[in-house]
PDB file of C-alpha atoms in Angstrom:
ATOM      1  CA  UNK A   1     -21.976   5.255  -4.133  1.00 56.00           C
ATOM      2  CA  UNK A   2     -21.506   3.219  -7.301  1.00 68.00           C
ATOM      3  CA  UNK A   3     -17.543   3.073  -8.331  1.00 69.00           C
ATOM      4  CA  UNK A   4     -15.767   2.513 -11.681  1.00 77.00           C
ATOM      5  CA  UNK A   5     -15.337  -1.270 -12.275  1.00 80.00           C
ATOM      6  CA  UNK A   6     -11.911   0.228 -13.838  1.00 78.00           C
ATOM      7  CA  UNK A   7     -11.145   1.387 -10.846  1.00 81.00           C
ATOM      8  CA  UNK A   8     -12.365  -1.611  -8.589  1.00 86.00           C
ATOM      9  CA  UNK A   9     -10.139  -3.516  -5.895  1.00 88.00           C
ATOM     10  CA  UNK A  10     -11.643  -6.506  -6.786  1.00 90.00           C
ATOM     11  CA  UNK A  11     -12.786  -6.129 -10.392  1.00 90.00           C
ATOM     12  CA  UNK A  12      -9.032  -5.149 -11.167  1.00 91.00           C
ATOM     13  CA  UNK A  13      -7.428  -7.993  -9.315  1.00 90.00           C
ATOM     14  CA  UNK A  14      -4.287  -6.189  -8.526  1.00 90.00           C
ATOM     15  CA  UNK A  15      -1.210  -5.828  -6.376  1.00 93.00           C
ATOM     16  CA  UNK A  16      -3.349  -3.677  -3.674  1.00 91.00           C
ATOM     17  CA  UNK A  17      -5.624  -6.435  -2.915  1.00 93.00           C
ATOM     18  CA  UNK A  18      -3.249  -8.988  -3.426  1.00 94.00           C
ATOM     19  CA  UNK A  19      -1.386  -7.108  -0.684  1.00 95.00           C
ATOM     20  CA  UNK A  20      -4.303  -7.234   1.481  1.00 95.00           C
ATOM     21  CA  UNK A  21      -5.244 -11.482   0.856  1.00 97.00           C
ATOM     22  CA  UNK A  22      -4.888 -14.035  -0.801  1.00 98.00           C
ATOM     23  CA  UNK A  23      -6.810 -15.844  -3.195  1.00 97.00           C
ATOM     24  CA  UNK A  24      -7.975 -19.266  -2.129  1.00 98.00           C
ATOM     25  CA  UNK A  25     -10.339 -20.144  -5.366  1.00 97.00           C
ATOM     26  CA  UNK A  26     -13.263 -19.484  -7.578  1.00 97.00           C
ATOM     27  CA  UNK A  27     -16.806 -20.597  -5.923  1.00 98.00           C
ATOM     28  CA  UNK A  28     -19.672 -20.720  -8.093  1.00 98.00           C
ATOM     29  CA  UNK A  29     -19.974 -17.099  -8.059  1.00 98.00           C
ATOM     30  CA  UNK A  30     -17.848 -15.645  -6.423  1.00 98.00           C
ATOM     31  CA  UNK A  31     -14.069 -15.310  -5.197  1.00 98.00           C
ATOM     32  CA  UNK A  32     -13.220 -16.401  -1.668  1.00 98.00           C
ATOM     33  CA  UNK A  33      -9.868 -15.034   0.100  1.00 98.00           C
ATOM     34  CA  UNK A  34      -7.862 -15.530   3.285  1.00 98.00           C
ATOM     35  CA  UNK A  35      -7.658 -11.764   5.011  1.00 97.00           C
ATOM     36  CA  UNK A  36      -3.455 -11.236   5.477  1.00 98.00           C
ATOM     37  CA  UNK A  37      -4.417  -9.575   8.751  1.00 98.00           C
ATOM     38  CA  UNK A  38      -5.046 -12.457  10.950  1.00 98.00           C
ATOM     39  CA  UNK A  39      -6.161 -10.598  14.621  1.00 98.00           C
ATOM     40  CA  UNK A  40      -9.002 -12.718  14.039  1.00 98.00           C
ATOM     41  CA  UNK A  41      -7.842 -16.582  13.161  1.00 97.00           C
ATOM     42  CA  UNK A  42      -8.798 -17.898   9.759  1.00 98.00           C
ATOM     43  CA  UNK A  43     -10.650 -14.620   8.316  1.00 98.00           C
ATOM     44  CA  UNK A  44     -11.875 -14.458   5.267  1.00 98.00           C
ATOM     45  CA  UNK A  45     -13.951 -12.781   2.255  1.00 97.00           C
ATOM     46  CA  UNK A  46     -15.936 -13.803  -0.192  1.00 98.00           C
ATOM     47  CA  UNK A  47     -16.619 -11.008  -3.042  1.00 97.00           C
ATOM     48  CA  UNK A  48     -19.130 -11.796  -5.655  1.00 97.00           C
ATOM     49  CA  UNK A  49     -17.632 -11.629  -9.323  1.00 96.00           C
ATOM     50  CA  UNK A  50     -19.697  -9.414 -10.861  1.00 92.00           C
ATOM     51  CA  UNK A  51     -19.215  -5.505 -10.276  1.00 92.00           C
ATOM     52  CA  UNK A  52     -22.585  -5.039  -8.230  1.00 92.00           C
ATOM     53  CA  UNK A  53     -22.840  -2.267  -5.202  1.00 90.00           C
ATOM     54  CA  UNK A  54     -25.317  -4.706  -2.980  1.00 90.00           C
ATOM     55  CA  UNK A  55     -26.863  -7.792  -2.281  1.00 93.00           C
ATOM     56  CA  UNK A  56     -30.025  -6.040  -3.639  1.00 93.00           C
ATOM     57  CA  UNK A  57     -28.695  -5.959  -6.902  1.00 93.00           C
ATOM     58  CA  UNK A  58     -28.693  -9.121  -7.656  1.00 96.00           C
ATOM     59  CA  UNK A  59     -31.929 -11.486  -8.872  1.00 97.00           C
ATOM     60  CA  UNK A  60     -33.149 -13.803  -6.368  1.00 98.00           C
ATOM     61  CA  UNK A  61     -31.425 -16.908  -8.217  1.00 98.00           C
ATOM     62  CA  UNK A  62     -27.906 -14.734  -8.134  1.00 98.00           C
ATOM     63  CA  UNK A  63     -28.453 -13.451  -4.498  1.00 98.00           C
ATOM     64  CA  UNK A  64     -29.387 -17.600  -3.597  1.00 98.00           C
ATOM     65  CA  UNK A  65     -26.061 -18.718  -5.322  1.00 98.00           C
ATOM     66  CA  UNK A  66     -23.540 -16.009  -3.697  1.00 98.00           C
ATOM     67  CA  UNK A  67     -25.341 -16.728  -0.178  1.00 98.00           C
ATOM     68  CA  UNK A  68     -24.949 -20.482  -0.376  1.00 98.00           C
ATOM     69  CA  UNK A  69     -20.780 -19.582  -1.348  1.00 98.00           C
ATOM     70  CA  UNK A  70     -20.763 -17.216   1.832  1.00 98.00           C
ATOM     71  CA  UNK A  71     -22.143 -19.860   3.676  1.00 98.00           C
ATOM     72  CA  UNK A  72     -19.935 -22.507   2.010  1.00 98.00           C
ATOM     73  CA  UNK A  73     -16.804 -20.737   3.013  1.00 98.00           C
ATOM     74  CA  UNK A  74     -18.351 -19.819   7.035  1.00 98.00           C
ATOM     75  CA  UNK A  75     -18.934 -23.865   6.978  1.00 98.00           C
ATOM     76  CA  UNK A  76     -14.948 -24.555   6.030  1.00 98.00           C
ATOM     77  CA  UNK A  77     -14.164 -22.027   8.821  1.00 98.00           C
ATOM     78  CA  UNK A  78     -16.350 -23.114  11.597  1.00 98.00           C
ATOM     79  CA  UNK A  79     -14.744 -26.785  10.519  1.00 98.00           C
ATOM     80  CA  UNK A  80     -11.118 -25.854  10.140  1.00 98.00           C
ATOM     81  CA  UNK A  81     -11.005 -23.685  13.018  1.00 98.00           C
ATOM     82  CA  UNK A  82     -14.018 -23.937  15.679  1.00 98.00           C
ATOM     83  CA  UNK A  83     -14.966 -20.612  16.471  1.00 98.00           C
ATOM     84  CA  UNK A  84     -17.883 -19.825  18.611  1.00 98.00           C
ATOM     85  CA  UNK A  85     -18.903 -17.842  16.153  1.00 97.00           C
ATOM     86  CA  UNK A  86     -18.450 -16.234  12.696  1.00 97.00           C
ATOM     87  CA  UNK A  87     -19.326 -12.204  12.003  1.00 97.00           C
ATOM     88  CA  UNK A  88     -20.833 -11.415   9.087  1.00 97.00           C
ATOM     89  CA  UNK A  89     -19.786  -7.748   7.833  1.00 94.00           C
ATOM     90  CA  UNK A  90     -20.997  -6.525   4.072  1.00 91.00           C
ATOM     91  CA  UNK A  91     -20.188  -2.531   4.427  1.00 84.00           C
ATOM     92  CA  UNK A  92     -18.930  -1.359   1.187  1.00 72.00           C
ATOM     93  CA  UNK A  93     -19.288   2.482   2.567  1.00 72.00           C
ATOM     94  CA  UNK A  94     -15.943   3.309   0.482  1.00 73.00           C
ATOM     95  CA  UNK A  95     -15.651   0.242  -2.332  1.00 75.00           C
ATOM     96  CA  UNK A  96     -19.222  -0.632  -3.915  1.00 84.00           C
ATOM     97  CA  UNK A  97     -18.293  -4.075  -4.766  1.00 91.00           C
ATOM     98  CA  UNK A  98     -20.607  -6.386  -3.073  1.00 95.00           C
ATOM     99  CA  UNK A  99     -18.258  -8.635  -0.752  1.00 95.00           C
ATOM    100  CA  UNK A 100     -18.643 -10.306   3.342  1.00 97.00           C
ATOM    101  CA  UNK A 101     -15.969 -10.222   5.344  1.00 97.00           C
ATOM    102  CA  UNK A 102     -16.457 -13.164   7.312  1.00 98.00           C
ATOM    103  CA  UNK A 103     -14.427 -12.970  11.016  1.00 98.00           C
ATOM    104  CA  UNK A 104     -14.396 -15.685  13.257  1.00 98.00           C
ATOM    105  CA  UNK A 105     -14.734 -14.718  16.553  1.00 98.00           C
ATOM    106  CA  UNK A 106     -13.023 -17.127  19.976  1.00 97.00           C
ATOM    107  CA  UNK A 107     -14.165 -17.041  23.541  1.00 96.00           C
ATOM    108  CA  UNK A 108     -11.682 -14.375  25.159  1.00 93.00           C
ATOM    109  CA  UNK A 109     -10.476 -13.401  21.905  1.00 94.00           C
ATOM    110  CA  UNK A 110     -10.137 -10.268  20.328  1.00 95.00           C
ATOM    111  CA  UNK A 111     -13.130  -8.054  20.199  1.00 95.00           C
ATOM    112  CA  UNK A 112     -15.535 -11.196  21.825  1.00 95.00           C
ATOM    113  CA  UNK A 113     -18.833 -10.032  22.460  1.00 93.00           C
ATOM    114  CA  UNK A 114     -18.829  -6.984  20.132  1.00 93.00           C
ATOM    115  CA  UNK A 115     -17.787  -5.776  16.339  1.00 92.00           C
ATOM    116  CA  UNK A 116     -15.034  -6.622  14.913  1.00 94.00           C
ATOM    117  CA  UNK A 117     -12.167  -4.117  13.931  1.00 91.00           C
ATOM    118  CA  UNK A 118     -11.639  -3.879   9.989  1.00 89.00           C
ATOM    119  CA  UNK A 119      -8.266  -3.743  10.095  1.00 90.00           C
ATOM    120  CA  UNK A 120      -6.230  -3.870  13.333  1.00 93.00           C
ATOM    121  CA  UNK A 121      -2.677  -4.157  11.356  1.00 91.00           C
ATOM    122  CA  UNK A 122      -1.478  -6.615  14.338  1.00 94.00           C
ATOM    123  CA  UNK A 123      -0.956 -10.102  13.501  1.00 97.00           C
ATOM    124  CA  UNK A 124       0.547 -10.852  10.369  1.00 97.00           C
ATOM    125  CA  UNK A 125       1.374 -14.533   9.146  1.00 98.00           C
ATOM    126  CA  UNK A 126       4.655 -16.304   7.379  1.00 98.00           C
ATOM    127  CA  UNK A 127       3.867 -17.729   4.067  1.00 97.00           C
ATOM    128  CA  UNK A 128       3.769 -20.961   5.108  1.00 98.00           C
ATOM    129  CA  UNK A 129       1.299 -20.125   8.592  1.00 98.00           C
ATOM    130  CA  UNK A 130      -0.935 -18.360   5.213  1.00 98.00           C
ATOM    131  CA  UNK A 131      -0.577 -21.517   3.283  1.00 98.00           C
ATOM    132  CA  UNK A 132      -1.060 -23.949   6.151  1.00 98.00           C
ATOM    133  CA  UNK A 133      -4.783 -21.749   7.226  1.00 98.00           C
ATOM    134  CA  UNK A 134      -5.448 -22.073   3.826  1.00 98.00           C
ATOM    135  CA  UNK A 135      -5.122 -25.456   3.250  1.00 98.00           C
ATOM    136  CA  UNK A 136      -7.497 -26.073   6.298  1.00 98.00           C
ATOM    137  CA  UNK A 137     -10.251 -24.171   4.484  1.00 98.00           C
ATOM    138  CA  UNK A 138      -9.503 -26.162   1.581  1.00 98.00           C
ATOM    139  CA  UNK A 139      -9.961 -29.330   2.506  1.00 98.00           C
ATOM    140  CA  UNK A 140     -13.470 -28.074   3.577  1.00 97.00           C
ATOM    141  CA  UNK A 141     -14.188 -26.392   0.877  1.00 96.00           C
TER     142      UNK A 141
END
């Protein structure tokens, strides 16, 4: 499945995904953002800025560059917030736009030991418990 870059959550930047996170900044080439839905502490994803379906896509020295911001952004987290471990998920079964959702995963937390859920819809932040997450990442970053 190859979609419209027109018609693109990410390509069109736009009140739907701005609904679902929030920016934190540019990396070298790519976007990272803090997930709204917070079931799993400090989520995040990283979407490459170009409008490619996968990581196969790209040319080695492109693939090399959005890796090392994926892994950028799991260092921050693992910093920031400890987990025992970060999941990787790169799906894109309904929005070909290559982008990792990165989900930390605690010790008796939600979903320990197996996948996480994409989108639980149970914990939801105040601005300022969004701001204060992402200023942890930051100052990793």
């Amino acid at each position: 499945m190859h979609s419209n870059p027109k018609e693109c959550l990410y390509c069109q930047n736009n009140e739907t995904l701005h609904n679902l996170m929030i920016e934190i900044q540019h990396l070298s080439v790519s976007r990272v953002f803090l997930f709204k839905e917070q079931t799993y502490r400090g989520r995040c994803l990283v979407a490459y800025d170009g409008h490619v379906n996968d990581l196969n896509e790209l040319s080695d020295e492109q693939r090399n560059a959005f890796m090392g911001d994926v892994a950028r952004v799991t260092r921050a987290m693992q910093q920031a917030f400890n987990p025992e471990k970060i999941n990787y998920g790169a799906y894109s079964d309904k929005l070909s736009h290559l982008h990792f959702h990165l989900a930390p995963k605690y010790v008796d937390g939600p979903d320990y030991g197996g996948t996480f859920q994409m989108n639980p819809g149970k914990v939801y932040l105040s601005d300022a418990e969004y701001q204060d997450l992402i200023a942890q990442i930051k100052k990793y970053l």
